[in-house]
Short mmCIF file of C-alpha atoms in Angstrom, two decimals:
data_model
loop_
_atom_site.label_atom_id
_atom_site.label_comp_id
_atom_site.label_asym_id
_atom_site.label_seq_id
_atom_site.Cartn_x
_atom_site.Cartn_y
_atom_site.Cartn_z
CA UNK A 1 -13.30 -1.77 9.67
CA UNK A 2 -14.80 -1.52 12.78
CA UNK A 3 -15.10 -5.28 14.34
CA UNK A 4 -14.81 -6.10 18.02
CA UNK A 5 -15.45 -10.17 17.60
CA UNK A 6 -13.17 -12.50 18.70
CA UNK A 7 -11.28 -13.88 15.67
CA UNK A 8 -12.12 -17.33 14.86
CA UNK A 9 -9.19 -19.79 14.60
CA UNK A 10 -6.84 -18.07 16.54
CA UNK A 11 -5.11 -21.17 17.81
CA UNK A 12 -4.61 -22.30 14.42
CA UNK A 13 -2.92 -18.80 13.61
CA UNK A 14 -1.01 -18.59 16.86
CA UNK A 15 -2.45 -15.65 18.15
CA UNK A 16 -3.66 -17.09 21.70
CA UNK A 17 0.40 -18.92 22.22
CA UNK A 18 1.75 -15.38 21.33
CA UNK A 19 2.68 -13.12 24.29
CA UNK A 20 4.09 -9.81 24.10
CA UNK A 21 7.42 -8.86 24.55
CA UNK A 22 7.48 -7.31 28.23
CA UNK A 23 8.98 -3.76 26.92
CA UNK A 24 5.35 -3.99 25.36
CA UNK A 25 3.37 -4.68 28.66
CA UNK A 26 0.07 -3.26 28.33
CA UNK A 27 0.00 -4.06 24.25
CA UNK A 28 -2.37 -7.28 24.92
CA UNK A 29 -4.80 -4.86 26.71
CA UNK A 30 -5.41 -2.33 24.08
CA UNK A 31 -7.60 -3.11 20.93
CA UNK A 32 -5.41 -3.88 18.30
CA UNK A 33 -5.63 -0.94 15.34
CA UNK A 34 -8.23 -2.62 13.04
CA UNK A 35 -10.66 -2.07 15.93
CA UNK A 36 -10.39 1.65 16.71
CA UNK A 37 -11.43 2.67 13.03
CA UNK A 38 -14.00 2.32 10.43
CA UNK A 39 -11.30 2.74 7.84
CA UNK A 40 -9.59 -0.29 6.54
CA UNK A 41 -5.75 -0.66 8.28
CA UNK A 42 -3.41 -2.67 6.51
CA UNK A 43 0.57 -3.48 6.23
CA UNK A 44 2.46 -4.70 3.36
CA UNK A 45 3.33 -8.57 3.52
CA UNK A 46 5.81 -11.21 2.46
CA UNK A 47 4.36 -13.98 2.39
CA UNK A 48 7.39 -15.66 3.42
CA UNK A 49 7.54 -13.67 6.79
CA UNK A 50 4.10 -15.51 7.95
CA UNK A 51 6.43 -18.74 9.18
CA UNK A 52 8.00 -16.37 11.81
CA UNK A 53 4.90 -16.99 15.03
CA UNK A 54 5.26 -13.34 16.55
CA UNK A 55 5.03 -11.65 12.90
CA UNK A 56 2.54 -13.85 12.28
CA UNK A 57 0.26 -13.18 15.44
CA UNK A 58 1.04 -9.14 15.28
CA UNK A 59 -0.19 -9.14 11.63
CA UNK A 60 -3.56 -11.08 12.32
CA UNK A 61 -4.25 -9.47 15.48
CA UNK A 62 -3.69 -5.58 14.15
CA UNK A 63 -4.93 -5.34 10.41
CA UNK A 64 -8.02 -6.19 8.44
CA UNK A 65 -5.84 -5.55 5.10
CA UNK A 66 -2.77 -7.09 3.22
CA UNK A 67 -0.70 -6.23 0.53
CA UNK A 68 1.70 -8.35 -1.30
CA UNK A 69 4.77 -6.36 -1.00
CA UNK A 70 6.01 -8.06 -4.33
CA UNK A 71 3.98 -11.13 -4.82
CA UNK A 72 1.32 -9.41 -7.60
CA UNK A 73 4.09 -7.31 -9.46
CA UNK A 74 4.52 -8.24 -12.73
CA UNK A 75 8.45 -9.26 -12.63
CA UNK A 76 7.43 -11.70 -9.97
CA UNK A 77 4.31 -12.98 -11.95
CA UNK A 78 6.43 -13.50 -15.31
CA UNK A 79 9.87 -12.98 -15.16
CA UNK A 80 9.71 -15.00 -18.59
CA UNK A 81 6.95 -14.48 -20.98
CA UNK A 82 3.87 -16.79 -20.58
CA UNK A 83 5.21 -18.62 -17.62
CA UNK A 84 2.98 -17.17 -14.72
CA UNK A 85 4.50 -18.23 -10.82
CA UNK A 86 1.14 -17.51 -8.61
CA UNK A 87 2.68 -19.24 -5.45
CA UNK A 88 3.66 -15.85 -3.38
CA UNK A 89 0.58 -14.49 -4.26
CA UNK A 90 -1.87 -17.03 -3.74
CA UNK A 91 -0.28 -18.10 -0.52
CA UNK A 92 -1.35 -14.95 0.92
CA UNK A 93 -5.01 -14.73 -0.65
CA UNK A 94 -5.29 -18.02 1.77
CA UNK A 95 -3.56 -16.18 4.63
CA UNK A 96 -6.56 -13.63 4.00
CA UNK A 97 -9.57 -15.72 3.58
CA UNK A 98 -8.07 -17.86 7.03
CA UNK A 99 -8.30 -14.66 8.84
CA UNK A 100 -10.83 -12.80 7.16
CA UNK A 101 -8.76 -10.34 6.09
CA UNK A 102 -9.05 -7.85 2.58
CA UNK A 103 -6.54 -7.56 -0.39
CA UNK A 104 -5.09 -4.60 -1.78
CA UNK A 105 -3.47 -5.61 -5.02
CA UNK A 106 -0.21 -4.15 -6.01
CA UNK A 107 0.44 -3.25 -8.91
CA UNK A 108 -0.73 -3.66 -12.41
CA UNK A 109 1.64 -1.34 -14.47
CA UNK A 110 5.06 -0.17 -13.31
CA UNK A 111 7.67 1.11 -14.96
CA UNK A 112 10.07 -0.27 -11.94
CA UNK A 113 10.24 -4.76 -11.59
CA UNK A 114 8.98 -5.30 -14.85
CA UNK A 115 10.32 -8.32 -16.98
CA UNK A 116 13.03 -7.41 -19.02
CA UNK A 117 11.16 -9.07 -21.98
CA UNK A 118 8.43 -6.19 -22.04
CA UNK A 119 11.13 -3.45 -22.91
CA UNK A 120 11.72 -5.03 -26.26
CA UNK A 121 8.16 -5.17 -27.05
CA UNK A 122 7.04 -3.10 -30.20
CA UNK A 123 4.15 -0.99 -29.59
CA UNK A 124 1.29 -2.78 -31.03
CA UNK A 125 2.62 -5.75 -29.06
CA UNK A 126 3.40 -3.55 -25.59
CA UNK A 127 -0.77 -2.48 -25.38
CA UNK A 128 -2.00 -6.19 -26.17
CA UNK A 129 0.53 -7.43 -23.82
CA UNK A 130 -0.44 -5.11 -20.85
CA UNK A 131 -4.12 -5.71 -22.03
CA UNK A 132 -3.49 -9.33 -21.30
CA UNK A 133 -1.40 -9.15 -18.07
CA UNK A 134 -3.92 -6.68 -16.64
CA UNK A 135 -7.05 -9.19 -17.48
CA UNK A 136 -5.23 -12.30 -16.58
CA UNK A 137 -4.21 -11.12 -12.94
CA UNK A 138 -7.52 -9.11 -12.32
CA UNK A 139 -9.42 -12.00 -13.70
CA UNK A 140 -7.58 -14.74 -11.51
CA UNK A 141 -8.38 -12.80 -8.33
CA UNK A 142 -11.85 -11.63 -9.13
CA UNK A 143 -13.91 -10.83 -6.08
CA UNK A 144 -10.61 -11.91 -3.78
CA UNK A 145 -8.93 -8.78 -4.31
CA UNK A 146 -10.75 -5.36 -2.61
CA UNK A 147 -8.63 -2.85 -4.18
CA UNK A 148 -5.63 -2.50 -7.05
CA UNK A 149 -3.33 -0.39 -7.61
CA UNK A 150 -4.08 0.07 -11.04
CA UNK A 151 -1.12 2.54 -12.22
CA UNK A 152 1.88 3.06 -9.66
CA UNK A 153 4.16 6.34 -10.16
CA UNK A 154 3.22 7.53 -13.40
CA UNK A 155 4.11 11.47 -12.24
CA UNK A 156 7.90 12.99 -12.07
CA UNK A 157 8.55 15.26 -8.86
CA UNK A 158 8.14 18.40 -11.16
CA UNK A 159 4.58 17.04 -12.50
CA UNK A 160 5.30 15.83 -16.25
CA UNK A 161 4.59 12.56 -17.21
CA UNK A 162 7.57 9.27 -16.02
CA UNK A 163 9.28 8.69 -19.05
CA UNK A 164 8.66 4.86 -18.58
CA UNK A 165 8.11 2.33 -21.71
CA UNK A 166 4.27 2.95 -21.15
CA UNK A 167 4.88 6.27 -21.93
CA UNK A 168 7.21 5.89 -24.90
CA UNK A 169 5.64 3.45 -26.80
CA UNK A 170 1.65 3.71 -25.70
CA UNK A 171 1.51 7.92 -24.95
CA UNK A 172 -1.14 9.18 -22.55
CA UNK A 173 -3.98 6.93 -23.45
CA UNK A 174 -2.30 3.95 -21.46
CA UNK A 175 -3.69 5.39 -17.96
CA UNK A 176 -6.97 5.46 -18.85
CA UNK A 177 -6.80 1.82 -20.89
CA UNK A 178 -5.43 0.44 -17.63
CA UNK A 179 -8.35 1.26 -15.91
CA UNK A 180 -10.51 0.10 -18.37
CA UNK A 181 -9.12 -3.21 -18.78
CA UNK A 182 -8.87 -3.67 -15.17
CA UNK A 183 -12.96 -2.79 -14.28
CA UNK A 184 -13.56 -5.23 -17.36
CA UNK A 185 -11.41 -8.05 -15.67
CA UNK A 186 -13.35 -7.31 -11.83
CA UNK A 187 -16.47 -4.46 -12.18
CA UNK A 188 -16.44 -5.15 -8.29
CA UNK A 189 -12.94 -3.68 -7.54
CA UNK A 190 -11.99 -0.06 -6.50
CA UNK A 191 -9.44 1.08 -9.27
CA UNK A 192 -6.99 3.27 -8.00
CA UNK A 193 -3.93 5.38 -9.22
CA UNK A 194 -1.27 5.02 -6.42
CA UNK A 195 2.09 7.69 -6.38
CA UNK A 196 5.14 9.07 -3.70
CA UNK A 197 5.11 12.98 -2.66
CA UNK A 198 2.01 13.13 -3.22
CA UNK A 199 1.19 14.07 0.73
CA UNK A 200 1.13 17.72 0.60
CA UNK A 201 0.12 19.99 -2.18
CA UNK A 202 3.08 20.27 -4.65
CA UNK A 203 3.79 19.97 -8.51
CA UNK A 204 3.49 15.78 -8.61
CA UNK A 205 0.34 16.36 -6.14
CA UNK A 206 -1.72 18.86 -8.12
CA UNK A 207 -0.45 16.98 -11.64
CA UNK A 208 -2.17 13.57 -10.22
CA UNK A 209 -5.07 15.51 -9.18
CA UNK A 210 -5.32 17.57 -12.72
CA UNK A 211 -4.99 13.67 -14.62
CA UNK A 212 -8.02 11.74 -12.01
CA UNK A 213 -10.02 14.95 -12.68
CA UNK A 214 -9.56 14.56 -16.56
CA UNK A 215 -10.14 10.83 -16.23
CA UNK A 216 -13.51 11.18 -14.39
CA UNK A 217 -14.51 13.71 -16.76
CA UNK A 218 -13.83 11.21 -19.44
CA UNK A 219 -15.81 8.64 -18.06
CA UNK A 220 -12.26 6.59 -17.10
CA UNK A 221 -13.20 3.81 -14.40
CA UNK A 222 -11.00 5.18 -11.63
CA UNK A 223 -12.28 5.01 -7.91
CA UNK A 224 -9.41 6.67 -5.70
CA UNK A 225 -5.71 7.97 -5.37
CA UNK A 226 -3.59 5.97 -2.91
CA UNK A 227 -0.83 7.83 -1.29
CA UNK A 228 1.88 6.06 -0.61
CA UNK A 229 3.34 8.05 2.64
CA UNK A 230 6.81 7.38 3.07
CA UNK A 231 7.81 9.97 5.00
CA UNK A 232 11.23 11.19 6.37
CA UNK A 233 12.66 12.70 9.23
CA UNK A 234 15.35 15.09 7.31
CA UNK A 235 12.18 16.73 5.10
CA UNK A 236 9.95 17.31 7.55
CA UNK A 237 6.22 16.58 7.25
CA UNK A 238 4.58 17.09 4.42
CA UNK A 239 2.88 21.08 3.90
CA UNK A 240 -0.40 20.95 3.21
CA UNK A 241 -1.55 17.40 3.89
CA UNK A 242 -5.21 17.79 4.68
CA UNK A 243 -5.60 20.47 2.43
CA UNK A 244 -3.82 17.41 -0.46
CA UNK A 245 -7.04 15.27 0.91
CA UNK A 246 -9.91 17.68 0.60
CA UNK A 247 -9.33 18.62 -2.63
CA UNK A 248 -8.86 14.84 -3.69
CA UNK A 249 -12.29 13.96 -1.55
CA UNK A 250 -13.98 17.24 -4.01
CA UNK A 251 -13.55 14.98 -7.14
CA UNK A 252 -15.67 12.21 -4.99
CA UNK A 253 -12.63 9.76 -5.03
CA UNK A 254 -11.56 7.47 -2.19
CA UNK A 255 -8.64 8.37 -0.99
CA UNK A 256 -6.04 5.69 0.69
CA UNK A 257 -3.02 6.30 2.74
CA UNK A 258 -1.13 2.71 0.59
CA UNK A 259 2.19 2.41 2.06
CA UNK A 260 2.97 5.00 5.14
CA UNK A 261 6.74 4.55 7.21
CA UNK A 262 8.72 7.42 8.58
CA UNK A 263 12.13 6.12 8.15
CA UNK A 264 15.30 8.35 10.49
CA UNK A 265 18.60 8.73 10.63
CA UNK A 266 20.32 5.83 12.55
CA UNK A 267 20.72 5.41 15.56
CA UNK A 268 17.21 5.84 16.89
CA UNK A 269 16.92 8.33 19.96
CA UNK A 270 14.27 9.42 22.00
CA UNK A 271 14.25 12.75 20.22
CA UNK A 272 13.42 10.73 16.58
CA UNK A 273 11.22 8.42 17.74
CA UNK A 274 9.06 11.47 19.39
CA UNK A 275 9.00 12.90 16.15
CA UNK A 276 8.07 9.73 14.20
CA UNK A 277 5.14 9.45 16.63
CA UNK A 278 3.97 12.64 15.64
CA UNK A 279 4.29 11.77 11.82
CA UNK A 280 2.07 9.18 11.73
CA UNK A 281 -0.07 10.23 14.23
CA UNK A 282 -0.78 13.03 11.61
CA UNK A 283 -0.77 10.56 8.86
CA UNK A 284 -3.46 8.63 10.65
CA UNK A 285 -5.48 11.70 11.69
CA UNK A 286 -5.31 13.79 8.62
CA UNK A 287 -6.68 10.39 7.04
CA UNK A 288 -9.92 9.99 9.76
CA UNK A 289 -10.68 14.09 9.31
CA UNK A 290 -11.18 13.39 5.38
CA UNK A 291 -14.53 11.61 4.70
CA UNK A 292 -12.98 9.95 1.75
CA UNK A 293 -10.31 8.55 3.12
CA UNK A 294 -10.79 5.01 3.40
CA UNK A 295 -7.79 3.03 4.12
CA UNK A 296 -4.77 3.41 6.14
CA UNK A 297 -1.68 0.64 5.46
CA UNK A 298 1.77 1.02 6.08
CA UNK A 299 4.82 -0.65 4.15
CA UNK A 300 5.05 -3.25 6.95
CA UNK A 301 4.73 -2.92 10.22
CA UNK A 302 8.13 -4.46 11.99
CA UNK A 303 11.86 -2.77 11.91
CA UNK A 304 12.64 -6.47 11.53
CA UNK A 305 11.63 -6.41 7.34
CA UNK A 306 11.49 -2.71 6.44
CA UNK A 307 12.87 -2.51 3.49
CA UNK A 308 14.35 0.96 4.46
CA UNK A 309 18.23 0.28 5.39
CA UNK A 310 18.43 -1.53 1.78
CA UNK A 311 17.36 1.94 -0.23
CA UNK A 312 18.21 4.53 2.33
CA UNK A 313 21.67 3.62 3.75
CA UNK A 314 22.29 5.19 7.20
CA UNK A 315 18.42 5.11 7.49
CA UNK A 316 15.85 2.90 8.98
CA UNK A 317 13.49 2.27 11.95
CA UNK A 318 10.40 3.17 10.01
CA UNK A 319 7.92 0.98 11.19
CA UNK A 320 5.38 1.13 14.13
CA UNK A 321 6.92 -2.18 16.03
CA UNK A 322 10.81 -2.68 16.18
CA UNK A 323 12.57 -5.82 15.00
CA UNK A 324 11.84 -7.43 18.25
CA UNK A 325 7.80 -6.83 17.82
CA UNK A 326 7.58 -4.18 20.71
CA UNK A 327 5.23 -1.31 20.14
CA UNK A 328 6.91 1.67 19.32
CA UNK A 329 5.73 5.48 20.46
CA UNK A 330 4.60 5.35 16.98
CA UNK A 331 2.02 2.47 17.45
CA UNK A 332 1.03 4.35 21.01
CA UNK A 333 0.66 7.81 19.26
CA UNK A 334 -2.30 6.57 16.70
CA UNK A 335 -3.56 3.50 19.18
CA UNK A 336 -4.12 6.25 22.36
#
């Protein structure tokens, strides 16, 4: 959001003993990102990456939003059944109250680091189960949390339903008891559904768009569609983008942009990173041209912790600063 205050306590976060790297002269005399918009801009966080000083400083002085990259998941929360480990995630709930920073929450229910316990679960047991992980994480972070990501990839590429254990065992209903549950737990939350390719208007696009419009209709508690964004240089960018948003911001939904990178074939070049610039700068302005659009975060924000080269081998650079914590033509091209 838009703020242009000095932010209080920066000694104690290390802002004012951080200095840019010299490749980034100039950095230190632009705004930093969370001061050029009225939307909310966030990154993805470990919470274990706040030690480092200069990851520490970039993060406080560009974003007004976090996301635990893995800290609210439910395989972190309770790898075994009815032992709950909140450290990760409440470390970075205080990181967020220090600096006055929001919470996205991420994720509720996921087919993908789930405890291997709930596959075994008969049905009856599967929807009480998720009924009780969904109220006992909303619940603990009641009024700390801004957003959750309610559901997260509940679409195929071709548009039919993931055939996940939610699916299997609970059918189509589960969606909508999610969100139900999850307003119950916090009424003050926005509830999103949250999904990859879902940028431009394709199959997976227009099937998330055909299930938010049913679940409004129905009276479901759902508030927006987060788009997750990561992009790559080999498939171009994304047809139909804005056209993706408008229709979205017709049903009255917020819209978020939830985890944006442009990863690239390795080694960077001048060429690539051009192109990456003009990705996100896209990304970033598609987002400000739809009214709905509310939030912008990106899956981290530092080469350094992308979790790119460890899914995409050969692949990588996807953030706006590189490993070192220099601005990239990325950051430049949406912070001009």
């Amino acid at each position: 959001m838009l703020r242009r205050t000095a932010l209080a306590g920066a000694l104690l976060i290390g802002v004012s003993i951080w200095q840019a790297p010299s490749a980034g002269a100039g950095y230190l005399t632009r705004p930093p990102l969370k001061d050029i918009t009225h939307r909310y801009v966030g990154s993805a966080v470990t919470p274990a990456h706040l030690a480092e000083r200069d990851y520490r400083a970039v993060l406080t002085r560009e974003f007004d939003s976090v996301t635990p990259e893995n800290e609210m998941k439910w395989g972190t929360l309770e790898a075994t059944r009815g032992q709950y480990d909140w450290s990760g995630a409440d470390e970075l709930v205080r990181y967020a109250k220090q600096t006055r920073k929001t919470i996205r929450g991420h994720t509720l229910v996921w087919h993908s680091q789930l405890p291997s316990w709930v596959n075994d679960l008969p049905a009856d047991e599967l929807r009480s189960v998720l009924r009780q992980h969904i109220t006992t994480v909303v619940s603990r972070f009641r009024g700390k949390v801004r957003a959750w990501d309610v559901v997260n990839e509940a679409f195929n590429e071709d548009g039919t339903r993931r055939d996940t254990v939610f699916q299997q065992k609970l059918g189509d209903g589960y969606i909508a008891d999610a969100f139900r549950w999850a307003r119950q737990a916090d009424p003050s939350a926005k509830l999103y559904i949250n999904d990859y390719n879902i940028e431009g208007v394709n199959p997976k696009s227009t099937a998330t768009y055909e299930l938010v419009r049913s679940l409004r209709q129905q009276g479901v508690p759902i508030d927006g569609v987060g788009i997750q964004a990561h992009l790559s240089l080999e498939y171009g960018f994304p047809s139909g983008y804005r056209d993706n948003l408008k229709r979205f911001g017709a049903l009255r939904l917020d819209i978020a942009i939830t985890e944006a990178d442009v990863r690239m074939p390795l080694p960077a070049d001048t060429a690539k990173l051009t192109t990456q610039a003009q990705y996100f700068k896209e990304l970033w302005d598609g987002c400000h041209a739809a009214r709905r659009c509310v939030e912008f975060t990106t899956w981290g924000f530092t080469d350094r912790h992308s979790w790119v080269p460890d899914v995409f081998p050969g692949e990588g650079d996807a953030c706006l600063f590189d490993a070192n914590m220099r601005p990239k033509p990325a950051y430049w091209a949406i912070n001009s």
